[in-house]
PDB file of C-alpha atoms and ligand atoms in Angstrom:
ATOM      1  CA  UNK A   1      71.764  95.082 -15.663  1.00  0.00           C
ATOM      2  CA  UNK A   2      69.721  91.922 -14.752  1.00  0.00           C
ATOM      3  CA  UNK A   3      69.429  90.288 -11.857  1.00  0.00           C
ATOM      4  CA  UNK A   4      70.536  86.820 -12.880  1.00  0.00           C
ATOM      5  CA  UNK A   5      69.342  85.312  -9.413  1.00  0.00           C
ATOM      6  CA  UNK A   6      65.737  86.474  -9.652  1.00  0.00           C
ATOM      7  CA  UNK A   7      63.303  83.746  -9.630  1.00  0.00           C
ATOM      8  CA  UNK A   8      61.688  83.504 -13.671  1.00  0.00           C
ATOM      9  CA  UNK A   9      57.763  83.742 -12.820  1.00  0.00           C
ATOM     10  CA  UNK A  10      55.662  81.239 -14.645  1.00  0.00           C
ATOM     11  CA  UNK A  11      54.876  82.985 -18.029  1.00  0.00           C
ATOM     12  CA  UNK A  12      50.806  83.284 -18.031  1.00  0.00           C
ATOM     13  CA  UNK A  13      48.629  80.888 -20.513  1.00  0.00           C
ATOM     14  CA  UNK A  14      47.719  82.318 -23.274  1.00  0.00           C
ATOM     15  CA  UNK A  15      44.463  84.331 -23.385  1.00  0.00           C
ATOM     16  CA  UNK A  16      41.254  82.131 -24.244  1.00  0.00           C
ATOM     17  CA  UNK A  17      43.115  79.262 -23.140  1.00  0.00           C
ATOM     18  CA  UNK A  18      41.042  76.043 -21.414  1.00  0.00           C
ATOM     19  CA  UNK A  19      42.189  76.007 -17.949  1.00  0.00           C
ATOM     20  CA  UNK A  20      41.335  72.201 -18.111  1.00  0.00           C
ATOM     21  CA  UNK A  21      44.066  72.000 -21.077  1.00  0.00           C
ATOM     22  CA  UNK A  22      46.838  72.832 -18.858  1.00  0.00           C
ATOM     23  CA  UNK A  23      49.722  70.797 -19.836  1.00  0.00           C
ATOM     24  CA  UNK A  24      50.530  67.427 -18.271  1.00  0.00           C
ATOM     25  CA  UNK A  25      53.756  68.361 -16.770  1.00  0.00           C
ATOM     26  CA  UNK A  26      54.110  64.589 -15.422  1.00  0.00           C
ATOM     27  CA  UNK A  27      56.589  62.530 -16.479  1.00  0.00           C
ATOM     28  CA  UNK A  28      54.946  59.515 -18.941  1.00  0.00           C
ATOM     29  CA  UNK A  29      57.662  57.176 -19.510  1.00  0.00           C
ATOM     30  CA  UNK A  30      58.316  57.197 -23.432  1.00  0.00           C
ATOM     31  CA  UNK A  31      55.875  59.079 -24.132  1.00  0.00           C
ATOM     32  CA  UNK A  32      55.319  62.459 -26.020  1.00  0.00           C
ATOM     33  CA  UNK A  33      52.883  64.342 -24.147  1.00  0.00           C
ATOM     34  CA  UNK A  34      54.442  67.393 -22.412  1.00  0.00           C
ATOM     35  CA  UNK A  35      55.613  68.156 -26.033  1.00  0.00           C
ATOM     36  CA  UNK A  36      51.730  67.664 -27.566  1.00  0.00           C
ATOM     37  CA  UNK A  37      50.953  69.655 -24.698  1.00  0.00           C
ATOM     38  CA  UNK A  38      52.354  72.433 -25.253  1.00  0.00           C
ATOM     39  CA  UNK A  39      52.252  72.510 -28.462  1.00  0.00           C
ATOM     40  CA  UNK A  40      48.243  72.706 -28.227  1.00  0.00           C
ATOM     41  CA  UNK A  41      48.869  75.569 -25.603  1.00  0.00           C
ATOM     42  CA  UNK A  42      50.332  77.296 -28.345  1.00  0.00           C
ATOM     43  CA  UNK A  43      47.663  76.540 -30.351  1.00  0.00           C
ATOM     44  CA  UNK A  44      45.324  77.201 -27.682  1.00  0.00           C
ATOM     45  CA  UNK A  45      43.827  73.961 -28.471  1.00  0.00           C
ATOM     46  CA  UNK A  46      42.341  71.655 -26.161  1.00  0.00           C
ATOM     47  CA  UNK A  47      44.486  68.666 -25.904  1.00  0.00           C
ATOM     48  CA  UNK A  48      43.274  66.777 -22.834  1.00  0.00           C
ATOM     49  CA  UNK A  49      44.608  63.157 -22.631  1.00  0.00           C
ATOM     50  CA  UNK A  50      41.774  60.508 -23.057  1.00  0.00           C
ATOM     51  CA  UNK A  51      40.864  58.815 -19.679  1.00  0.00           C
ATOM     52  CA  UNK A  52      42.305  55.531 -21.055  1.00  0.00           C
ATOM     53  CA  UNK A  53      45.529  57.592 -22.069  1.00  0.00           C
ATOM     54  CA  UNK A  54      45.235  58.779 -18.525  1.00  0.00           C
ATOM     55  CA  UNK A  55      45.234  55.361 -16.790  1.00  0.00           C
ATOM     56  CA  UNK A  56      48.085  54.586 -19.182  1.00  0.00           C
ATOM     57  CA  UNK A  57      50.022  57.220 -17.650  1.00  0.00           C
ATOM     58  CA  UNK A  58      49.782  55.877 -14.286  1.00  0.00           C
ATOM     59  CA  UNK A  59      53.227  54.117 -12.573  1.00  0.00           C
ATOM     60  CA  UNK A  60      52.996  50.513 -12.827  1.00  0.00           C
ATOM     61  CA  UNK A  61      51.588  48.301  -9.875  1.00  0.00           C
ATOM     62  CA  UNK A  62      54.278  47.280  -8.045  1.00  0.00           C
ATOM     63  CA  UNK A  63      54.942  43.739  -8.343  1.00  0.00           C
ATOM     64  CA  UNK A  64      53.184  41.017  -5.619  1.00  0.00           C
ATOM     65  CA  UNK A  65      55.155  39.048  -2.965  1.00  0.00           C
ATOM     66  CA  UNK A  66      55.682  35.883  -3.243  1.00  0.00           C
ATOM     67  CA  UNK A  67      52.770  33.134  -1.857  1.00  0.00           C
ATOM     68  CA  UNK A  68      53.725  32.277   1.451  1.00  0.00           C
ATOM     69  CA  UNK A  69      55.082  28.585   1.911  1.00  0.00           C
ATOM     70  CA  UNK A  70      52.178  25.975   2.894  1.00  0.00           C
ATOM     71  CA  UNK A  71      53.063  23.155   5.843  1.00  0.00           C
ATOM     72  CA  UNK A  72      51.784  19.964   5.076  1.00  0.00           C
ATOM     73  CA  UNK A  73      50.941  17.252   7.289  1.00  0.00           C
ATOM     74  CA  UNK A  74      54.275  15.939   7.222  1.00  0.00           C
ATOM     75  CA  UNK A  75      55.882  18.786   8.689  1.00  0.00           C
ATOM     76  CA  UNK A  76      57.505  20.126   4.776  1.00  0.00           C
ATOM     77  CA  UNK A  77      56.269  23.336   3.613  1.00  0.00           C
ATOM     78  CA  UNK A  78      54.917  23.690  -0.114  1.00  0.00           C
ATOM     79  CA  UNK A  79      54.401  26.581  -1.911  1.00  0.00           C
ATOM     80  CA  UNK A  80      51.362  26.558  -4.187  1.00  0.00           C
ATOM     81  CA  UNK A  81      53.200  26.413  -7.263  1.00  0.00           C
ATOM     82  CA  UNK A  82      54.762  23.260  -6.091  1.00  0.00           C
ATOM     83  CA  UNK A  83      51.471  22.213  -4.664  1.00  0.00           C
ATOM     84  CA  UNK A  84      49.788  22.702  -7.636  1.00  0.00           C
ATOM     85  CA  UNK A  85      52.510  20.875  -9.425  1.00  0.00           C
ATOM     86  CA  UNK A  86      51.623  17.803  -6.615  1.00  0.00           C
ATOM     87  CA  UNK A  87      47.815  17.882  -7.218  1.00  0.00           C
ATOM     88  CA  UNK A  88      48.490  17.897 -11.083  1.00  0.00           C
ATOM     89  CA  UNK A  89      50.874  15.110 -10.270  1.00  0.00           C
ATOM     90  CA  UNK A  90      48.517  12.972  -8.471  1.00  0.00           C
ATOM     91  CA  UNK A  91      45.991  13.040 -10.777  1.00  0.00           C
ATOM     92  CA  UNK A  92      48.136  12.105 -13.488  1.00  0.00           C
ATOM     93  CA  UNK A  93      49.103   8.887 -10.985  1.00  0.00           C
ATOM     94  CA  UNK A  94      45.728   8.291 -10.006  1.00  0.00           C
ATOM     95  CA  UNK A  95      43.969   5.060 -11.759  1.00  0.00           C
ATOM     96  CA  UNK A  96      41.049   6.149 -14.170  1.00  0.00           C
ATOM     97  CA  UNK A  97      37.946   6.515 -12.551  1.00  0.00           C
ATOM     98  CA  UNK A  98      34.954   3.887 -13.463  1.00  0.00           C
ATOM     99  CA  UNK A  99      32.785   5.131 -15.742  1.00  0.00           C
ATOM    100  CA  UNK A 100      29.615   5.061 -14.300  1.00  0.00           C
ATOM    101  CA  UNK A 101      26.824   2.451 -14.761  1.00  0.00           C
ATOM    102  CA  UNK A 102      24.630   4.331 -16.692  1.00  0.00           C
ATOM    103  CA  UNK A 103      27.465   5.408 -19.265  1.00  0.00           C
ATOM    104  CA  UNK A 104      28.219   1.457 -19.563  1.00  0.00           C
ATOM    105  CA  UNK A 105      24.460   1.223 -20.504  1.00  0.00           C
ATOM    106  CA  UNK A 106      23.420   1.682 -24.162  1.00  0.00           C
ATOM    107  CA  UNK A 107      22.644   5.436 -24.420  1.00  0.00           C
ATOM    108  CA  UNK A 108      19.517   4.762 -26.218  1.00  0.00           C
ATOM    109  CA  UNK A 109      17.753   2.875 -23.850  1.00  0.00           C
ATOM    110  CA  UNK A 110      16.064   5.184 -21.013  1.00  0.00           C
ATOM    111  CA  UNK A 111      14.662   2.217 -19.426  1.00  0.00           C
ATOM    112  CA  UNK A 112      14.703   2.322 -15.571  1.00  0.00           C
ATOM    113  CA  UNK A 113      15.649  -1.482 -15.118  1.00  0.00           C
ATOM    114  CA  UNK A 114      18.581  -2.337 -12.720  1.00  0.00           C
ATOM    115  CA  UNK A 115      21.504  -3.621 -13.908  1.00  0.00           C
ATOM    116  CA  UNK A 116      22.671  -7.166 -14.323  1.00  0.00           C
ATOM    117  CA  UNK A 117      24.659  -7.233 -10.574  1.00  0.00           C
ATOM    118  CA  UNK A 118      21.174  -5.913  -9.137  1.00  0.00           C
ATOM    119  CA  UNK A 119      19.220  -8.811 -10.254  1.00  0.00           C
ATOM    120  CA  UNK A 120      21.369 -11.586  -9.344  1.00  0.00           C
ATOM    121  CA  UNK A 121      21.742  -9.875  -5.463  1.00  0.00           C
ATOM    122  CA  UNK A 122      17.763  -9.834  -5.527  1.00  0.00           C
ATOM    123  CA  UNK A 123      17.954 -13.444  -7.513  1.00  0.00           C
ATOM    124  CA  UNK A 124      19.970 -14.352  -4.170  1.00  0.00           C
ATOM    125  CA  UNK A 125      18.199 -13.056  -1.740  1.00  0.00           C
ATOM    126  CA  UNK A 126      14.731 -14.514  -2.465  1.00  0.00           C
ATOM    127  CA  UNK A 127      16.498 -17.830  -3.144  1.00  0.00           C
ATOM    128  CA  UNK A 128      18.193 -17.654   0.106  1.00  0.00           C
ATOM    129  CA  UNK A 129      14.284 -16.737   1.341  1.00  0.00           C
ATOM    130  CA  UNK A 130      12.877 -19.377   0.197  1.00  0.00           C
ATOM    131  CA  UNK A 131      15.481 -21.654   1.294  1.00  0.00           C
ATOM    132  CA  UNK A 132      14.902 -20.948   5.393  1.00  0.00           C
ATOM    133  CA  UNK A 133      11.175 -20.869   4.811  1.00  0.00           C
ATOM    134  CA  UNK A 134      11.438 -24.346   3.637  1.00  0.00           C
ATOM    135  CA  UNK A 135      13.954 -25.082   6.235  1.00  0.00           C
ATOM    136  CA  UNK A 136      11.855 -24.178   9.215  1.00  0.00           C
ATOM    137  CA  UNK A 137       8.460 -25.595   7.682  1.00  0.00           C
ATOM    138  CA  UNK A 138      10.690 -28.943   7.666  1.00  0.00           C
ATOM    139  CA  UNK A 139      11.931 -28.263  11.257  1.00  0.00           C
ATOM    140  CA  UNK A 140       8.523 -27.213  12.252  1.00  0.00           C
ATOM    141  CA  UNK A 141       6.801 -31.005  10.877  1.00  0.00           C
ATOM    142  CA  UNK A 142       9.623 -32.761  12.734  1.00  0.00           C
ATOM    143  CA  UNK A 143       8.017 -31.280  16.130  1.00  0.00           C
ATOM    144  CA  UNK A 144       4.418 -31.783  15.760  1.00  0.00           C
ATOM    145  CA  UNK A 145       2.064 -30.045  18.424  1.00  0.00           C
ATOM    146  CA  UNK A 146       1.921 -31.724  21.084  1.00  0.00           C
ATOM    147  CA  UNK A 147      -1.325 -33.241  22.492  1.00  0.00           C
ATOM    148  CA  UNK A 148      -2.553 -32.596  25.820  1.00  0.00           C
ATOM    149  CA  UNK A 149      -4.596 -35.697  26.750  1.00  0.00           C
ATOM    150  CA  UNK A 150      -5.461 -36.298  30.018  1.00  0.00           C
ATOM    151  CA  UNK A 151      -3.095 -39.190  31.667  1.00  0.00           C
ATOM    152  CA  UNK A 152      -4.144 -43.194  31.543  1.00  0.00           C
ATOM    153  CA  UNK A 153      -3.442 -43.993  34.851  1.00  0.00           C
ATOM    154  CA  UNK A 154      -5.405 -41.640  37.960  1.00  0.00           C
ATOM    155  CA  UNK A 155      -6.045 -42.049  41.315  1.00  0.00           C
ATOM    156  CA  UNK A 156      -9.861 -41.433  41.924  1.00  0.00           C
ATOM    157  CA  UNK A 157      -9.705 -41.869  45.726  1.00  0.00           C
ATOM    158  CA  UNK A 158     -10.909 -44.294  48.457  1.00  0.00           C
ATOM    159  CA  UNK A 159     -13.588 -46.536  48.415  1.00  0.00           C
ATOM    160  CA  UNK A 160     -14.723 -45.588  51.389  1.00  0.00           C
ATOM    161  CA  UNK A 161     -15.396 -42.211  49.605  1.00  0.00           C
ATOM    162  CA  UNK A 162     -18.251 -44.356  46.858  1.00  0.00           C
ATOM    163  CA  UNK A 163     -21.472 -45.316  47.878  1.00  0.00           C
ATOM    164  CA  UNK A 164     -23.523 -47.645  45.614  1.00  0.00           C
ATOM    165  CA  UNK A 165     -24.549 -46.994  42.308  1.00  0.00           C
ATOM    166  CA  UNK A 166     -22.870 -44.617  39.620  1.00  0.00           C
ATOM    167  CA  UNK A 167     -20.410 -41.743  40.083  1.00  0.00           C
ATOM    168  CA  UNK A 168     -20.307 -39.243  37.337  1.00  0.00           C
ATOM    169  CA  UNK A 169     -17.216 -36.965  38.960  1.00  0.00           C
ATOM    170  CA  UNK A 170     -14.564 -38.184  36.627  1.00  0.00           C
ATOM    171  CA  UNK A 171     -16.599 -38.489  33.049  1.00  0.00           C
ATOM    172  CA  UNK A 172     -15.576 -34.745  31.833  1.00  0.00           C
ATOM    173  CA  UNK A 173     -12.325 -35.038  32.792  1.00  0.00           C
ATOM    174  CA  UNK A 174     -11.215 -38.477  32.094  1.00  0.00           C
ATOM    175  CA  UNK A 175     -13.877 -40.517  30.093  1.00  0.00           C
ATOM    176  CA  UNK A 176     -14.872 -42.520  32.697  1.00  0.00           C
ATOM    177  CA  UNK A 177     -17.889 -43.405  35.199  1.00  0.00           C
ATOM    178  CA  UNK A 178     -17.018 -45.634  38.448  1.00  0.00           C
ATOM    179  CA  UNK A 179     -19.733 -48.022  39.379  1.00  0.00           C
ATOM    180  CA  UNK A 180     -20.249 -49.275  43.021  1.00  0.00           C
ATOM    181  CA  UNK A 181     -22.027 -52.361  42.899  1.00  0.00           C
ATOM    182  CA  UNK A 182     -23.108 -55.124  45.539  1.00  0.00           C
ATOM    183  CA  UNK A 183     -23.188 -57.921  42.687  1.00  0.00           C
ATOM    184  CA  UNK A 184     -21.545 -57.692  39.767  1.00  0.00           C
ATOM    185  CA  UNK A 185     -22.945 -60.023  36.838  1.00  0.00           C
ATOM    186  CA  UNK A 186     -19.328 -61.791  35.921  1.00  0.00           C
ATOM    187  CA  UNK A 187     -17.565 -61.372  39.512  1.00  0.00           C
ATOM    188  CA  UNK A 188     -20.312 -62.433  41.602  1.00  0.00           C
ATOM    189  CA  UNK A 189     -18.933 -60.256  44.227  1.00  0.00           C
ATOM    190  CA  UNK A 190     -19.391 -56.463  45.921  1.00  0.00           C
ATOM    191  CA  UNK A 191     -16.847 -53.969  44.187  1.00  0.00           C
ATOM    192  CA  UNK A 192     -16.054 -51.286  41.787  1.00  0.00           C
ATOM    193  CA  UNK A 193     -15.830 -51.697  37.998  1.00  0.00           C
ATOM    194  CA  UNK A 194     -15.248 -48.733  35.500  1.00  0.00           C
ATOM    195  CA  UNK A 195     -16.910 -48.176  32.496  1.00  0.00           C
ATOM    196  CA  UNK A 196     -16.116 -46.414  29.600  1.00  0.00           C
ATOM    197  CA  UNK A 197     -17.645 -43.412  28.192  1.00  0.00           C
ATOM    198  CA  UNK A 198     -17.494 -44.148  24.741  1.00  0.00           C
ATOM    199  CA  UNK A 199     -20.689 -45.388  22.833  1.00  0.00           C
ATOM    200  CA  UNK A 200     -19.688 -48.656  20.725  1.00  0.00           C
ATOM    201  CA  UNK A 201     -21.866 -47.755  18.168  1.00  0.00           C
ATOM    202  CA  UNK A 202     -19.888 -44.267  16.602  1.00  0.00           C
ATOM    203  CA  UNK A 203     -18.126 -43.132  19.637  1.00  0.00           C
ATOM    204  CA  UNK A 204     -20.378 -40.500  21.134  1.00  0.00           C
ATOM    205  CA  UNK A 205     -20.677 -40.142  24.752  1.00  0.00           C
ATOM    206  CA  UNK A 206     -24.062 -41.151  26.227  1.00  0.00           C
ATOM    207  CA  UNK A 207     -25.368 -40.156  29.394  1.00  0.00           C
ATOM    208  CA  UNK A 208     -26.220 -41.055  32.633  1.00  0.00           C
ATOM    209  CA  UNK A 209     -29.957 -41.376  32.814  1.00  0.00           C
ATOM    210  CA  UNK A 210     -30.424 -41.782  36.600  1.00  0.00           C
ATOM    211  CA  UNK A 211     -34.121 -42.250  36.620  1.00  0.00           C
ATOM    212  CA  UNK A 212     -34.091 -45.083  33.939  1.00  0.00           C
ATOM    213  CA  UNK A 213     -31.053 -46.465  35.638  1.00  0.00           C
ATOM    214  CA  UNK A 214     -29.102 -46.966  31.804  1.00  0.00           C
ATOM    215  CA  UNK A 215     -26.854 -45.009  30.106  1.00  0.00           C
ATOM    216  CA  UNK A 216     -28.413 -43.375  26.807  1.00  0.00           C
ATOM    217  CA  UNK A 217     -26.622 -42.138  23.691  1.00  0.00           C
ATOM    218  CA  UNK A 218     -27.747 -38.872  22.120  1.00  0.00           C
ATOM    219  CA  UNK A 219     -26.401 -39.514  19.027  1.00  0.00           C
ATOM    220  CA  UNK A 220     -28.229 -43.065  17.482  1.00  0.00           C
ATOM    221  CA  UNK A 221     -30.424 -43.696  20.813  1.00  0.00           C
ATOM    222  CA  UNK A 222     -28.413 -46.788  22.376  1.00  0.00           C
ATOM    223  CA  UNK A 223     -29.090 -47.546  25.749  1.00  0.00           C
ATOM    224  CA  UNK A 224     -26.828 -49.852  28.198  1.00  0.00           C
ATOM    225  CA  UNK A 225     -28.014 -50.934  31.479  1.00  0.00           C
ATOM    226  CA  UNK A 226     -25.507 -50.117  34.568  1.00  0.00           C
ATOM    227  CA  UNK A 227     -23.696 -52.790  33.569  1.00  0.00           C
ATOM    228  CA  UNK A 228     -22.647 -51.791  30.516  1.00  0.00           C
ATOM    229  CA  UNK A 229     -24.546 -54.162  28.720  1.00  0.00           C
ATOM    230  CA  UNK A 230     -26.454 -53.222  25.368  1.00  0.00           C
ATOM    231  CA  UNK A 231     -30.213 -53.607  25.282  1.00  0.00           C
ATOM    232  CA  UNK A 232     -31.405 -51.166  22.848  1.00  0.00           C
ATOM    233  CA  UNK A 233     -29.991 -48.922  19.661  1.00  0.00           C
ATOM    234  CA  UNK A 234     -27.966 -49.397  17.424  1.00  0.00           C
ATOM    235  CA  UNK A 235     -25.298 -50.139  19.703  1.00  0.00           C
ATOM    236  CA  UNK A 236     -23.433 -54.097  18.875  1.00  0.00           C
ATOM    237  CA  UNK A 237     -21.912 -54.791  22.056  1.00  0.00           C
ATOM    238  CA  UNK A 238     -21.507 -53.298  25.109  1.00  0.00           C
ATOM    239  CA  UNK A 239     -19.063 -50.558  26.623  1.00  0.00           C
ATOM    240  CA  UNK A 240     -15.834 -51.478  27.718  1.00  0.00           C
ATOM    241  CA  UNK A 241     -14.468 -51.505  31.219  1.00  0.00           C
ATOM    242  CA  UNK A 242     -10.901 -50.195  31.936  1.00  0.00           C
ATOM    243  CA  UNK A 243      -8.143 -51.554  34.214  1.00  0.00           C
ATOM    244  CA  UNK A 244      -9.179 -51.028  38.258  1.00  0.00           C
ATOM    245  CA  UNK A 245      -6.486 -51.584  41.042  1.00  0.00           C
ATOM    246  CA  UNK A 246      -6.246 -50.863  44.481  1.00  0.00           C
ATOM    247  CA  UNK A 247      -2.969 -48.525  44.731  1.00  0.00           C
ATOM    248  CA  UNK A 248      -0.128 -48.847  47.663  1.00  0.00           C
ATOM    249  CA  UNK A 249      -1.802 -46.011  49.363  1.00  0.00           C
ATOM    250  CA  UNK A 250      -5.068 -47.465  49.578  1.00  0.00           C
ATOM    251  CA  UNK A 251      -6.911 -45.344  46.679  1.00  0.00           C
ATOM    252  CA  UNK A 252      -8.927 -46.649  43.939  1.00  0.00           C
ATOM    253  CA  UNK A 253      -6.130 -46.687  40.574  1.00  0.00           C
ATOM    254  CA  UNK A 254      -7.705 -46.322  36.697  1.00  0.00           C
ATOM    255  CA  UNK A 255      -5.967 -47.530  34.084  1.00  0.00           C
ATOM    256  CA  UNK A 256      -7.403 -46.579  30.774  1.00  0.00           C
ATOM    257  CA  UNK A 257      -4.374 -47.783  28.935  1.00  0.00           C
ATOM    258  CA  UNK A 258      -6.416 -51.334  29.473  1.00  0.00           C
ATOM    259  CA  UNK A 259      -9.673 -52.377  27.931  1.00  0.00           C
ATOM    260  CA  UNK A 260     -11.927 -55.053  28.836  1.00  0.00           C
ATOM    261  CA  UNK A 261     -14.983 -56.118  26.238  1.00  0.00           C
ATOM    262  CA  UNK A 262     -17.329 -58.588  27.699  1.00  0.00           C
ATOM    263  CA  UNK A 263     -18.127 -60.382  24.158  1.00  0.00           C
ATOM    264  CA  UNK A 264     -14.613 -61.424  24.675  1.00  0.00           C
ATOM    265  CA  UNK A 265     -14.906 -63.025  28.148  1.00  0.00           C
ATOM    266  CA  UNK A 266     -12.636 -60.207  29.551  1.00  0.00           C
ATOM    267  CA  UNK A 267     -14.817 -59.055  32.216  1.00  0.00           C
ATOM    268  CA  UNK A 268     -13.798 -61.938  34.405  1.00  0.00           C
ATOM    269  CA  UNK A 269     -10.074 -60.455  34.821  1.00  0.00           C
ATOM    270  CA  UNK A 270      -9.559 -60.143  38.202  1.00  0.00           C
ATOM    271  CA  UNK A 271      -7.831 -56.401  36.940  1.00  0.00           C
ATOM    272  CA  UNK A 272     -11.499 -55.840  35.634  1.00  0.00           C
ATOM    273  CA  UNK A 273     -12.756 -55.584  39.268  1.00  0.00           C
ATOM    274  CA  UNK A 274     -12.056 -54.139  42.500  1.00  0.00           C
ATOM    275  CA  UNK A 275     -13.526 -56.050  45.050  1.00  0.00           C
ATOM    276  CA  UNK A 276     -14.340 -54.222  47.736  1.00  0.00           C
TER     277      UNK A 276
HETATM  278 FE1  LIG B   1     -24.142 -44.075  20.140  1.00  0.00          FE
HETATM  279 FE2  LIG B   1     -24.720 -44.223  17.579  1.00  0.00          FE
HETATM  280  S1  LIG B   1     -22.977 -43.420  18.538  1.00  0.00           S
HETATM  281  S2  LIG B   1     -25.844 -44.844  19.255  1.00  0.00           S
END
C-alpha cells in the first residue's frame, strides 16, 4: 500500500532536453506560457520566451505618487497640474506681443537703414544741436572780449621828481612823454606839458632822439622838435598834448581822455600846462 503522505519528487526532464528550456513556471497574467512550455518539454523543443516576451512578463511598475503641492508667494499651494493650468491661463490673458521691427519691415528689403522713429530722434537731436550752438554764439557776441587798455587818467609823480628836458618812463606803458621845460612857446612860463606819442602823420610812434633834441618817426621820417611842433616829414601838424593837473596829493595827474592840437589854439588852456 502507498504512502499517500510521501512527498511526489519532481519527475526528471526528459533526456536531451535544453536545460535553458526549462519551463517558465511564473505566473504571466493571461497568458499561455506554462502550457507552451510544457508542451515543448514534451516535445523536447526549445521554447524559450523572446527577451521582449520576457520584459512583457514582468509585473507592472507600480503607479507614481502624486506631485507634491507647490507654495506660491501668496502663501496657497499649487500643484503643477493646476500650475500648469495658471501659466496656460496667463498666456491666454496676456496682450499679444509686438511683432518685432524687422517683421513690420518689408521682408524683401535687407537694407540696414533704421527705422522711421530712429531718424526723427537723430532729426531731433542735431536740431536741438544746432539750436544751443547758435544760442551761445549769440550769447557769446553779446559779451565781446573785453579790452585791456591802460587807464586815461595816472598819477606820474612829483615834480620835484623831473628835471628839465624829456622823460621817456611812461611812453611804453601809457603813450606818453612828460616834458620839463623852463619856457614853454604858448605859456611863456616854467612847467610840465605832455605830449603824445602818436605820429600825426599814420599813427606810428616816433622816438626820442636825444642827441638831435626832436622826436623822429620810423615809419615816414617826421621829425617834431621838443615842442611838439612839426618841422620835417610828412607829418601836417604837430603832436597833441594831453590834459596835465596838479592832483590833491601834490603829484603830477595825466589825463589822456583830453587832447590839445596847437593848429587849433588849444595849447594855451591853462589844463594844457602845469606850471611849475
Ligand atoms: Fe609818422 Fe608817417 S606815420 S611819418
Amino acid at each position: 500500500m502507498a504512502d499517500d503522505n510521501k512527498p511526489v519528487e519532481p519527475s526528471a526532464p526528459p533526456t536531451g532536453a535544453n536545460p535553458a528550456a526549462t519551463p517558465n513556471t511564473r505566473p504571466v497574467p493571461g497568458g499561455d506560457e506554462p502550457a507552451t512550455a510544457a508542451a515543448a518539454a514534451a516535445t523536447g523543443v526549445s521554447t524559450a520566451p523572446a527577451p521582449a516576451a520576457a520584459h512583457a512578463a514582468r509585473p507592472a511598475a507600480p503607479p507614481r505618487p502624486p506631485a507634491a503641492p507647490i507654495p506660491d508667494l501668496a502663501g496657497k499651494t499649487t500643484t503643477a497640474a493646476s500650475a500648469g493650468g495658471a501659466q496656460a491661463r496667463a498666456a491666454a490673458a496676456a496682450p499679444a506681443a509686438k511683432p518685432a521691427v524687422a517683421a513690420t519691415r518689408d521682408p524683401d528689403d535687407t537694407s540696414p537703414l533704421l527705422t522711421r522713429r530712429a531718424w526723427m530722434g537723430l532729426a531731433w537731436g542735431a536740431f536741438s544741436a544746432a539750436s544751443a550752438a547758435a544760442l551761445a554764439a549769440t550769447g557769446r557776441f553779446m559779451f565781446p572780449n573785453v579790452l585791456n587798455e591802460p587807464p586815461q587818467q595816472f598819477k606820474v609823480g612829483f615834480p620835484s621828481e623831473y628835471g628839465m628836458g624829456v622823460d621817456e618812463r611812461f611812453k611804453d606803458k601809457y603813450g606818453i612823454w612828460i616834458i620839463r621845460t623852463p619856457d614853454d612857446i604858448d605859456q611863456h612860463a616854467s612847467g610840465f606839458y605832455v605830449l603824445i606819442s602818436v605820429c600825426t602823420h599814420l599813427g606810428c610812434t616816433p622816438n626820442y632822439l636825444s642827441a638831435e633834441s626832436k622826436f623822429k618817426c620810423p615809419c615816414h621820417g617826421s621829425g617834431f622838435r621838443l615842442t611838439g611842433v612839426n618841422f620835417e616829414g610828412p607829418a601836417p601838424r604837430p603832436l597833441e598834448r594831453a590834459r596835465v593837473v596838479l592832483a590833491d596829493d601834490g603829484q603830477i595827474l595825466v589825463d589822456k581822455s583830453k587832447h590839445y592840437q596847437r593848429e587849433l589854439g588849444q595849447w594855451i588852456d591853462p589844463e594844457a600846462f602845469l606850471k611849475a
